[in-house]
Amino acid sequence: MTRHLTAALAVAFIAAIVLADLLGGAVPNPYRAPAAVALGSGLASAGGHCAALPGN
Amino acid sequence: MAVTETGIAATPAHQRAALIGAAVALVLAVALFAGARFGLLLAIGLGFGIALEGLRFGFAGPWRAMILRRDPAGIFAQLVAIAIVSMGAIPLLASHPGELTGAHAPVGFAMLGGAFVFGAAMQVVLGCGSGTLVNAGSGNPVGLAALPFFAIGSFAGASHLVWWTDLGTAPVVVFRGAGGLVVTLALLAAVAGILWWRAAPENRKLPARRLWIAAIAVAVLALANLAVAGQPWGVVYGLGLWAAKGAVALGVDVTASPFWAAPGNADRLAASVLTDVTSLTNIGIIAGAALVAAWRGGLAQALPGYPARAWVCTIIAGFLLGYSSRLAFGCNVGAFFSGISTGSLHGWAWFAAAFAGAVLGVRLRPLSGLEARS
């Protein structure tokens, strides 16, 4: 066996996460997407980050 | 088919063109399907994966080199990258407080303990937060095995985070503005000086050109991450979110945890991973590393064999990487790289505690069986 197998499994892992998420009903809406770049948008970041306490 | 100097068959041109085409198509699909910001974040993640794997820029390996051989070149490159980011990020955070957020977190007992455990675990599997993603993408079986348990650990650590932080946490300390930038750069220079002093005489030299290029590339991508996402580069949150979504799909009531019940986290649980900042950059890192490995022909390498205890240790270390990094408010990326470069004191505390843990981890690794390849 070569790394072809394990690299393919890694790619399949992320593909499975995205597909399961979409099939579970979490479908993005590009018409409600934020501005392409946060800097200069006038809006606060809404993403999750490991440094943030719950609720932030 | 041409053969490279390493004896590995080079990937044909048409396959390389297909790899580039697939990466571009992936970014465009996400941009069209989810939004331009999310396509950009996937592209930035791909850039991270290509830079980290392509230029062999990492965190666990250089720390190991310093501990075992007193060779600081790789850590010098990390400090250079952090310094470059801090020169952009700290002024930007001061001038755009409503749009940009730093990786700012409190120092606490659990935070320090978490960083120590993370440092030890990352030396056992030789993969940190970004390193585990890169290793998995490039076909390293240890990285691949650790990844899902890293995600589960991150989910569990986040679920228990409030209990751990209640054990004792100091106020958040941030080095802000011009003064904060001077303090950060001075501390980075001081660490570089200590490393130079502690280096073996034959290793007292500047990093190789490859590491300078890698440091600059990673720094530019980290600044792009901050500008596009409004927050610094992170890894661990996205992995925990993936496991949390899996738990919800299996019928687990994750809202019993104050962390996952908090409004922002509950919103992200319901939203698509294609709109989650760290999920997108994580996906990009795995795909970018896979692209580089395929480009180089490195996927033709035979898989090494390990004893059973090596796989058990990989699973345990993977879980601990995820769990401990949540308690530590980040891994080598979210706390060390992004924390320090955005002025957070917890990044420095993380560095000290994780390096102490790495000293232990280097000694634990031979016991794990992961060095007994067949």
Short mmCIF file of C-alpha atoms in Angstrom, two decimals:
data_model
loop_
_atom_site.label_atom_id
_atom_site.label_comp_id
_atom_site.label_asym_id
_atom_site.label_seq_id
_atom_site.Cartn_x
_atom_site.Cartn_y
_atom_site.Cartn_z
CA MET A 1 0.00 0.00 0.00
CA THR A 2 1.15 3.54 -0.71
CA ARG A 3 0.28 7.04 0.40
CA HIS A 4 -2.21 7.19 -2.48
CA LEU A 5 -4.59 5.30 -0.21
CA THR A 6 -4.14 7.44 2.91
CA ALA A 7 -4.19 10.76 1.05
CA ALA A 8 -7.37 9.64 -0.74
CA LEU A 9 -8.88 8.73 2.65
CA ALA A 10 -8.02 12.20 4.00
CA VAL A 11 -9.70 13.88 1.03
CA ALA A 12 -12.66 11.50 1.37
CA PHE A 13 -12.88 12.42 5.08
CA ILE A 14 -13.37 16.12 4.35
CA ALA A 15 -15.66 15.36 1.40
CA ALA A 16 -17.81 13.20 3.69
CA ILE A 17 -18.04 15.99 6.28
CA VAL A 18 -19.19 18.51 3.67
CA LEU A 19 -21.64 16.09 2.03
CA ALA A 20 -23.13 14.91 5.34
CA ASP A 21 -23.54 18.54 6.37
CA LEU A 22 -25.33 19.43 3.12
CA LEU A 23 -27.55 16.35 3.28
CA GLY A 24 -28.36 17.24 6.89
CA GLY A 25 -29.90 20.49 5.70
CA ALA A 26 -27.09 22.97 6.37
CA VAL A 27 -27.15 24.57 2.94
CA PRO A 28 -25.37 27.91 2.45
CA ASN A 29 -27.14 30.85 0.84
CA PRO A 30 -24.74 32.91 -1.30
CA TYR A 31 -27.28 35.75 -1.47
CA ARG A 32 -26.96 36.22 2.31
CA ALA A 33 -23.18 35.91 2.37
CA PRO A 34 -21.13 38.64 4.08
CA ALA A 35 -18.90 41.04 2.16
CA ALA A 36 -15.99 39.31 0.44
CA VAL A 37 -13.48 40.94 2.78
CA ALA A 38 -14.17 41.77 6.42
CA LEU A 39 -11.61 44.59 6.50
CA GLY A 40 -13.46 47.70 5.39
CA SER A 41 -16.88 46.03 5.45
CA GLY A 42 -18.07 47.89 8.53
CA LEU A 43 -19.31 44.63 10.05
CA ALA A 44 -17.93 42.66 12.98
CA SER A 45 -16.47 39.21 12.43
CA ALA A 46 -18.97 36.45 13.22
CA GLY A 47 -16.67 33.45 12.90
CA GLY A 48 -15.77 30.99 15.62
CA HIS A 49 -12.22 30.91 16.97
CA CYS A 50 -10.48 28.70 19.51
CA ALA A 51 -9.32 31.74 21.51
CA ALA A 52 -12.86 32.98 22.06
CA LEU A 53 -14.77 32.24 25.26
CA PRO A 54 -18.31 30.85 24.86
CA GLY A 55 -20.68 33.50 23.63
CA ASN A 56 -17.98 35.50 21.87
CA MET B 1 7.85 9.47 -16.83
CA ALA B 2 10.76 11.53 -15.47
CA VAL B 3 12.44 10.57 -12.21
CA THR B 4 13.41 13.15 -9.62
CA GLU B 5 16.69 13.31 -7.67
CA THR B 6 14.97 11.46 -4.82
CA GLY B 7 14.18 8.55 -7.12
CA ILE B 8 10.44 9.23 -7.04
CA ALA B 9 8.72 9.38 -10.42
CA ALA B 10 7.71 12.97 -11.23
CA THR B 11 4.04 13.64 -11.85
CA PRO B 12 3.28 14.17 -15.57
CA ALA B 13 2.44 17.72 -16.71
CA HIS B 14 -1.17 16.87 -17.57
CA GLN B 15 -1.75 15.50 -14.09
CA ARG B 16 -0.24 18.65 -12.55
CA ALA B 17 -2.54 20.78 -14.72
CA ALA B 18 -5.47 18.68 -13.52
CA LEU B 19 -4.44 19.27 -9.89
CA ILE B 20 -4.38 23.05 -10.42
CA GLY B 21 -7.68 22.88 -12.29
CA ALA B 22 -9.30 20.92 -9.48
CA ALA B 23 -8.10 23.40 -6.84
CA VAL B 24 -9.36 26.40 -8.84
CA ALA B 25 -12.70 24.65 -9.52
CA LEU B 26 -13.09 23.89 -5.81
CA VAL B 27 -12.53 27.53 -4.84
CA LEU B 28 -14.90 28.82 -7.52
CA ALA B 29 -17.59 26.30 -6.55
CA VAL B 30 -17.48 27.39 -2.90
CA ALA B 31 -17.47 31.07 -3.91
CA LEU B 32 -20.54 30.57 -6.10
CA PHE B 33 -22.36 28.16 -3.79
CA ALA B 34 -21.60 29.82 -0.42
CA GLY B 35 -20.23 33.31 -1.11
CA ALA B 36 -17.08 35.11 -2.23
CA ARG B 37 -15.62 35.37 1.30
CA PHE B 38 -15.85 31.63 1.77
CA GLY B 39 -14.22 30.92 -1.59
CA LEU B 40 -11.39 33.28 -0.61
CA LEU B 41 -10.97 31.52 2.75
CA LEU B 42 -10.74 28.15 1.03
CA ALA B 43 -8.10 29.62 -1.30
CA ILE B 44 -6.16 30.94 1.72
CA GLY B 45 -6.38 27.49 3.32
CA LEU B 46 -5.08 25.91 0.12
CA GLY B 47 -2.24 28.43 0.24
CA PHE B 48 -1.41 27.43 3.81
CA GLY B 49 -1.41 23.74 2.86
CA ILE B 50 0.79 24.34 -0.17
CA ALA B 51 3.23 26.55 1.79
CA LEU B 52 3.44 24.27 4.83
CA GLU B 53 3.86 21.04 2.87
CA GLY B 54 5.66 22.47 -0.14
CA LEU B 55 8.26 24.38 1.86
CA ARG B 56 8.29 21.94 4.81
CA PHE B 57 7.43 24.64 7.32
CA GLY B 58 6.17 23.18 10.57
CA PHE B 59 6.04 23.58 14.32
CA ALA B 60 6.55 20.18 15.99
CA GLY B 61 9.65 19.25 13.98
CA PRO B 62 11.59 22.48 14.68
CA TRP B 63 10.78 22.28 18.40
CA ARG B 64 12.08 18.71 18.41
CA ALA B 65 15.22 19.87 16.55
CA MET B 66 15.86 22.48 19.24
CA ILE B 67 15.27 20.05 22.10
CA LEU B 68 17.31 17.17 20.69
CA ARG B 69 19.99 18.87 18.57
CA ARG B 70 19.84 22.45 19.89
CA ASP B 71 19.11 23.55 16.31
CA PRO B 72 16.91 26.69 16.40
CA ALA B 73 16.60 27.37 12.63
CA GLY B 74 12.99 26.23 12.34
CA ILE B 75 11.87 28.15 15.42
CA PHE B 76 13.65 31.25 14.11
CA ALA B 77 11.48 30.95 10.99
CA GLN B 78 8.36 30.68 13.16
CA LEU B 79 9.38 33.82 15.07
CA VAL B 80 10.02 35.68 11.79
CA ALA B 81 6.56 34.74 10.52
CA ILE B 82 4.94 35.82 13.78
CA ALA B 83 6.86 39.11 13.74
CA ILE B 84 5.75 39.89 10.19
CA VAL B 85 2.11 39.16 11.05
CA SER B 86 2.29 41.25 14.23
CA MET B 87 3.56 44.25 12.25
CA GLY B 88 0.39 44.10 10.16
CA ALA B 89 -2.14 42.68 12.58
CA ILE B 90 -1.59 44.77 15.72
CA PRO B 91 -1.94 48.13 13.88
CA LEU B 92 -4.93 46.81 11.90
CA LEU B 93 -6.66 45.63 15.08
CA ALA B 94 -6.14 49.09 16.56
CA SER B 95 -7.46 50.91 13.51
CA HIS B 96 -10.41 48.57 12.77
CA PRO B 97 -11.69 47.43 16.20
CA GLY B 98 -15.24 46.91 14.98
CA GLU B 99 -14.28 44.72 12.03
CA LEU B 100 -11.29 42.69 13.16
CA THR B 101 -10.85 40.46 16.21
CA GLY B 102 -7.58 39.20 17.67
CA ALA B 103 -6.85 35.77 19.17
CA HIS B 104 -7.18 37.19 22.67
CA ALA B 105 -7.76 34.86 25.61
CA PRO B 106 -7.05 34.73 29.33
CA VAL B 107 -4.17 32.94 31.03
CA GLY B 108 -5.42 30.38 33.53
CA PHE B 109 -4.62 27.10 35.26
CA ALA B 110 -6.42 24.97 32.67
CA MET B 111 -4.98 27.06 29.86
CA LEU B 112 -1.42 26.40 31.04
CA GLY B 113 -2.09 22.72 31.70
CA GLY B 114 -3.74 22.36 28.31
CA ALA B 115 -0.78 23.94 26.55
CA PHE B 116 1.63 21.63 28.40
CA VAL B 117 -0.34 18.52 27.39
CA PHE B 118 -0.63 19.78 23.80
CA GLY B 119 3.13 20.30 23.60
CA ALA B 120 3.74 16.74 24.84
CA ALA B 121 1.12 15.14 22.56
CA MET B 122 2.33 16.98 19.47
CA GLN B 123 5.81 15.55 19.99
CA VAL B 124 4.45 12.01 20.39
CA VAL B 125 2.74 12.06 16.97
CA LEU B 126 5.02 14.76 15.51
CA GLY B 127 2.03 16.76 14.43
CA CYS B 128 0.55 19.94 15.86
CA GLY B 129 -2.77 21.56 14.85
CA SER B 130 -1.73 22.54 11.34
CA GLY B 131 0.75 19.66 11.18
CA THR B 132 -1.91 17.01 11.72
CA LEU B 133 -3.93 18.47 8.83
CA VAL B 134 -0.86 18.68 6.57
CA ASN B 135 0.28 15.19 7.51
CA ALA B 136 -3.17 13.72 6.84
CA GLY B 137 -3.41 15.48 3.47
CA SER B 138 0.03 14.31 2.37
CA GLY B 139 -0.85 10.71 3.15
CA ASN B 140 0.96 10.27 6.47
CA PRO B 141 -1.02 7.43 8.12
CA VAL B 142 -0.28 8.69 11.66
CA GLY B 143 -1.68 12.13 10.84
CA LEU B 144 -4.70 10.54 9.19
CA ALA B 145 -5.40 8.32 12.23
CA ALA B 146 -4.94 11.21 14.67
CA LEU B 147 -7.21 13.63 12.80
CA PRO B 148 -10.69 12.29 13.69
CA PHE B 149 -9.68 11.85 17.34
CA PHE B 150 -8.27 15.39 17.32
CA ALA B 151 -11.73 16.54 16.21
CA ILE B 152 -13.51 14.46 18.87
CA GLY B 153 -11.11 15.76 21.53
CA SER B 154 -11.71 19.33 20.42
CA PHE B 155 -15.46 18.81 20.68
CA ALA B 156 -15.16 17.26 24.16
CA GLY B 157 -12.74 19.95 25.36
CA ALA B 158 -15.05 22.70 24.13
CA SER B 159 -18.00 21.00 25.85
CA HIS B 160 -16.12 21.11 29.18
CA LEU B 161 -14.38 24.46 28.62
CA VAL B 162 -16.48 26.51 31.01
CA TRP B 163 -15.87 24.05 33.87
CA TRP B 164 -12.13 24.19 33.26
CA THR B 165 -11.91 27.97 32.96
CA ASP B 166 -13.87 28.30 36.22
CA LEU B 167 -10.90 26.71 38.01
CA GLY B 168 -9.09 30.02 37.81
CA THR B 169 -8.55 32.50 35.02
CA ALA B 170 -6.79 35.86 34.97
CA PRO B 171 -8.13 38.85 33.03
CA VAL B 172 -7.31 38.98 29.33
CA VAL B 173 -4.09 40.93 28.74
CA VAL B 174 -3.46 42.34 25.26
CA PHE B 175 -0.48 44.32 23.95
CA ARG B 176 -2.27 46.91 21.80
CA GLY B 177 -1.27 49.66 19.40
CA ALA B 178 2.26 50.92 18.74
CA GLY B 179 3.40 50.17 22.28
CA GLY B 180 1.99 46.66 22.06
CA LEU B 181 3.78 46.06 18.78
CA VAL B 182 7.09 47.21 20.28
CA VAL B 183 6.60 44.88 23.28
CA THR B 184 5.71 41.95 21.00
CA LEU B 185 8.70 42.49 18.69
CA ALA B 186 11.02 42.93 21.69
CA LEU B 187 9.79 39.67 23.23
CA LEU B 188 10.22 37.85 19.91
CA ALA B 189 13.77 39.21 19.66
CA ALA B 190 14.46 38.15 23.24
CA VAL B 191 13.27 34.59 22.52
CA ALA B 192 15.45 34.53 19.38
CA GLY B 193 18.40 35.68 21.51
CA ILE B 194 17.80 32.95 24.09
CA LEU B 195 17.56 30.33 21.34
CA TRP B 196 20.82 31.62 19.80
CA TRP B 197 22.49 31.43 23.22
CA ARG B 198 21.20 27.89 23.84
CA ALA B 199 21.95 26.65 20.29
CA ALA B 200 24.79 24.25 19.62
CA PRO B 201 27.79 26.22 18.25
CA GLU B 202 27.53 24.50 14.84
CA ASN B 203 23.82 25.47 14.65
CA ARG B 204 24.27 29.19 15.38
CA LYS B 205 23.31 30.30 11.87
CA LEU B 206 20.40 31.93 10.10
CA PRO B 207 17.64 29.71 8.66
CA ALA B 208 17.97 28.37 5.12
CA ARG B 209 16.40 30.37 2.28
CA ARG B 210 13.52 27.88 2.07
CA LEU B 211 12.49 28.72 5.64
CA TRP B 212 12.63 32.47 4.99
CA ILE B 213 10.37 32.05 1.96
CA ALA B 214 8.04 29.82 3.96
CA ALA B 215 7.89 32.27 6.87
CA ILE B 216 7.00 35.14 4.54
CA ALA B 217 4.41 33.05 2.66
CA VAL B 218 2.72 31.86 5.87
CA ALA B 219 2.75 35.41 7.27
CA VAL B 220 1.15 36.87 4.13
CA LEU B 221 -1.54 34.16 4.21
CA ALA B 222 -2.17 34.77 7.92
CA LEU B 223 -2.64 38.49 7.28
CA ALA B 224 -4.96 37.67 4.37
CA ASN B 225 -6.92 35.40 6.74
CA LEU B 226 -7.30 38.28 9.18
CA ALA B 227 -8.39 40.75 6.49
CA VAL B 228 -10.87 38.38 4.79
CA ALA B 229 -12.34 36.62 7.84
CA GLY B 230 -11.99 39.46 10.32
CA GLN B 231 -10.25 37.07 12.70
CA PRO B 232 -6.82 35.41 12.87
CA TRP B 233 -5.85 32.01 11.53
CA GLY B 234 -7.13 29.15 13.68
CA VAL B 235 -7.50 25.38 13.41
CA VAL B 236 -9.08 23.83 16.48
CA TYR B 237 -12.53 25.44 16.46
CA GLY B 238 -13.37 23.98 13.06
CA LEU B 239 -12.32 20.47 14.05
CA GLY B 240 -14.51 20.60 17.17
CA LEU B 241 -17.41 21.89 15.09
CA TRP B 242 -17.12 18.90 12.73
CA ALA B 243 -17.33 16.47 15.66
CA ALA B 244 -20.17 18.47 17.23
CA LYS B 245 -22.13 18.23 13.98
CA GLY B 246 -21.46 14.49 13.97
CA ALA B 247 -22.71 14.22 17.54
CA VAL B 248 -25.90 16.12 16.65
CA ALA B 249 -26.44 13.80 13.68
CA LEU B 250 -26.17 10.83 16.07
CA GLY B 251 -28.84 12.35 18.31
CA VAL B 252 -26.62 13.79 21.06
CA ASP B 253 -28.06 16.88 22.75
CA VAL B 254 -24.98 19.11 22.60
CA THR B 255 -26.96 22.08 23.92
CA ALA B 256 -26.53 20.57 27.41
CA SER B 257 -23.05 22.10 27.19
CA PRO B 258 -22.91 25.86 27.90
CA PHE B 259 -20.31 26.16 25.15
CA TRP B 260 -22.39 24.67 22.35
CA ALA B 261 -25.58 26.29 23.67
CA ALA B 262 -24.00 29.77 23.45
CA PRO B 263 -25.65 31.78 20.65
CA GLY B 264 -22.65 32.07 18.32
CA ASN B 265 -21.74 28.40 18.60
CA ALA B 266 -25.36 27.25 18.25
CA ASP B 267 -25.65 29.36 15.10
CA ARG B 268 -22.52 27.79 13.62
CA LEU B 269 -23.78 24.30 14.48
CA ALA B 270 -26.87 24.98 12.38
CA ALA B 271 -24.99 26.68 9.55
CA SER B 272 -23.02 25.01 6.77
CA VAL B 273 -19.36 24.12 7.32
CA LEU B 274 -18.83 25.92 4.01
CA THR B 275 -19.53 29.17 5.88
CA ASP B 276 -17.32 28.41 8.89
CA VAL B 277 -13.99 30.22 8.80
CA THR B 278 -11.73 27.62 10.37
CA SER B 279 -13.49 24.70 8.68
CA LEU B 280 -12.72 26.23 5.30
CA THR B 281 -9.06 26.91 6.02
CA ASN B 282 -8.71 23.42 7.54
CA ILE B 283 -10.23 21.85 4.43
CA GLY B 284 -7.89 23.98 2.33
CA ILE B 285 -4.82 22.90 4.32
CA ILE B 286 -5.64 19.20 3.88
CA ALA B 287 -6.37 19.65 0.17
CA GLY B 288 -3.31 21.88 -0.37
CA ALA B 289 -1.00 19.35 1.28
CA ALA B 290 -2.54 16.55 -0.81
CA LEU B 291 -2.01 18.65 -3.93
CA VAL B 292 1.69 19.19 -3.16
CA ALA B 293 2.21 15.52 -2.31
CA ALA B 294 0.56 14.46 -5.59
CA TRP B 295 2.49 17.14 -7.52
CA ARG B 296 5.81 15.83 -6.21
CA GLY B 297 4.93 12.20 -6.77
CA GLY B 298 5.23 11.64 -3.03
CA LEU B 299 2.04 9.61 -2.82
CA ALA B 300 3.88 6.66 -4.37
CA GLN B 301 5.76 6.15 -1.09
CA ALA B 302 5.01 2.85 0.60
CA LEU B 303 3.18 3.09 3.93
CA PRO B 304 5.34 2.28 6.96
CA GLY B 305 4.31 -0.41 9.39
CA TYR B 306 3.91 0.32 13.09
CA PRO B 307 3.26 -1.90 16.11
CA ALA B 308 -0.25 -1.91 17.60
CA ARG B 309 0.79 0.25 20.55
CA ALA B 310 1.80 2.99 18.11
CA TRP B 311 -1.78 3.20 16.82
CA VAL B 312 -3.18 3.22 20.37
CA CYS B 313 -0.77 6.04 21.26
CA THR B 314 -1.77 7.92 18.09
CA ILE B 315 -5.45 7.73 19.01
CA ILE B 316 -4.79 8.87 22.60
CA ALA B 317 -2.44 11.65 21.48
CA GLY B 318 -4.91 12.76 18.80
CA PHE B 319 -7.70 13.04 21.37
CA LEU B 320 -5.42 14.89 23.80
CA LEU B 321 -4.33 17.31 21.08
CA GLY B 322 -7.94 18.28 20.52
CA TYR B 323 -9.03 18.34 24.17
CA SER B 324 -5.99 20.19 25.50
CA SER B 325 -5.98 22.80 22.75
CA ARG B 326 -9.52 23.80 23.66
CA LEU B 327 -8.54 24.30 27.30
CA ALA B 328 -5.45 26.23 26.15
CA PHE B 329 -7.52 28.59 23.94
CA GLY B 330 -5.77 27.32 20.86
CA CYS B 331 -3.05 25.17 19.43
CA ASN B 332 0.27 26.20 17.89
CA VAL B 333 -1.76 28.17 15.35
CA GLY B 334 -4.63 29.74 17.30
CA ALA B 335 -2.67 30.45 20.51
CA PHE B 336 1.06 30.52 19.70
CA PHE B 337 1.06 31.95 16.16
CA SER B 338 -2.13 34.01 16.15
CA GLY B 339 -2.20 34.82 19.87
CA ILE B 340 1.29 36.32 19.93
CA SER B 341 0.95 38.03 16.55
CA THR B 342 -2.26 39.78 17.68
CA GLY B 343 -0.77 40.84 21.02
CA SER B 344 -2.34 38.33 23.43
CA LEU B 345 -0.35 37.47 26.56
CA HIS B 346 -1.89 33.99 26.51
CA GLY B 347 0.11 33.25 23.36
CA TRP B 348 3.35 33.74 25.29
CA ALA B 349 2.12 31.67 28.24
CA TRP B 350 1.05 28.98 25.77
CA PHE B 351 4.53 28.98 24.19
CA ALA B 352 6.30 28.52 27.54
CA ALA B 353 3.95 25.78 28.78
CA ALA B 354 3.80 23.93 25.45
CA PHE B 355 7.58 23.97 25.05
CA ALA B 356 7.95 22.45 28.52
CA GLY B 357 5.43 19.80 27.49
CA ALA B 358 7.34 19.21 24.26
CA VAL B 359 10.48 18.37 26.26
CA LEU B 360 8.47 15.61 27.94
CA GLY B 361 6.83 14.57 24.67
CA VAL B 362 10.18 14.08 22.94
CA ARG B 363 11.07 11.57 25.65
CA LEU B 364 7.68 9.84 25.45
CA ARG B 365 7.77 9.35 21.67
CA PRO B 366 10.20 6.38 21.66
CA LEU B 367 7.91 4.60 24.13
CA SER B 368 4.95 5.00 21.75
CA GLY B 369 6.35 2.69 19.11
CA LEU B 370 6.03 5.40 16.47
CA GLU B 371 9.77 5.31 15.80
CA ALA B 372 9.73 1.54 15.26
CA ARG B 373 8.90 1.57 11.56
CA SER B 374 9.13 -1.60 9.53
#
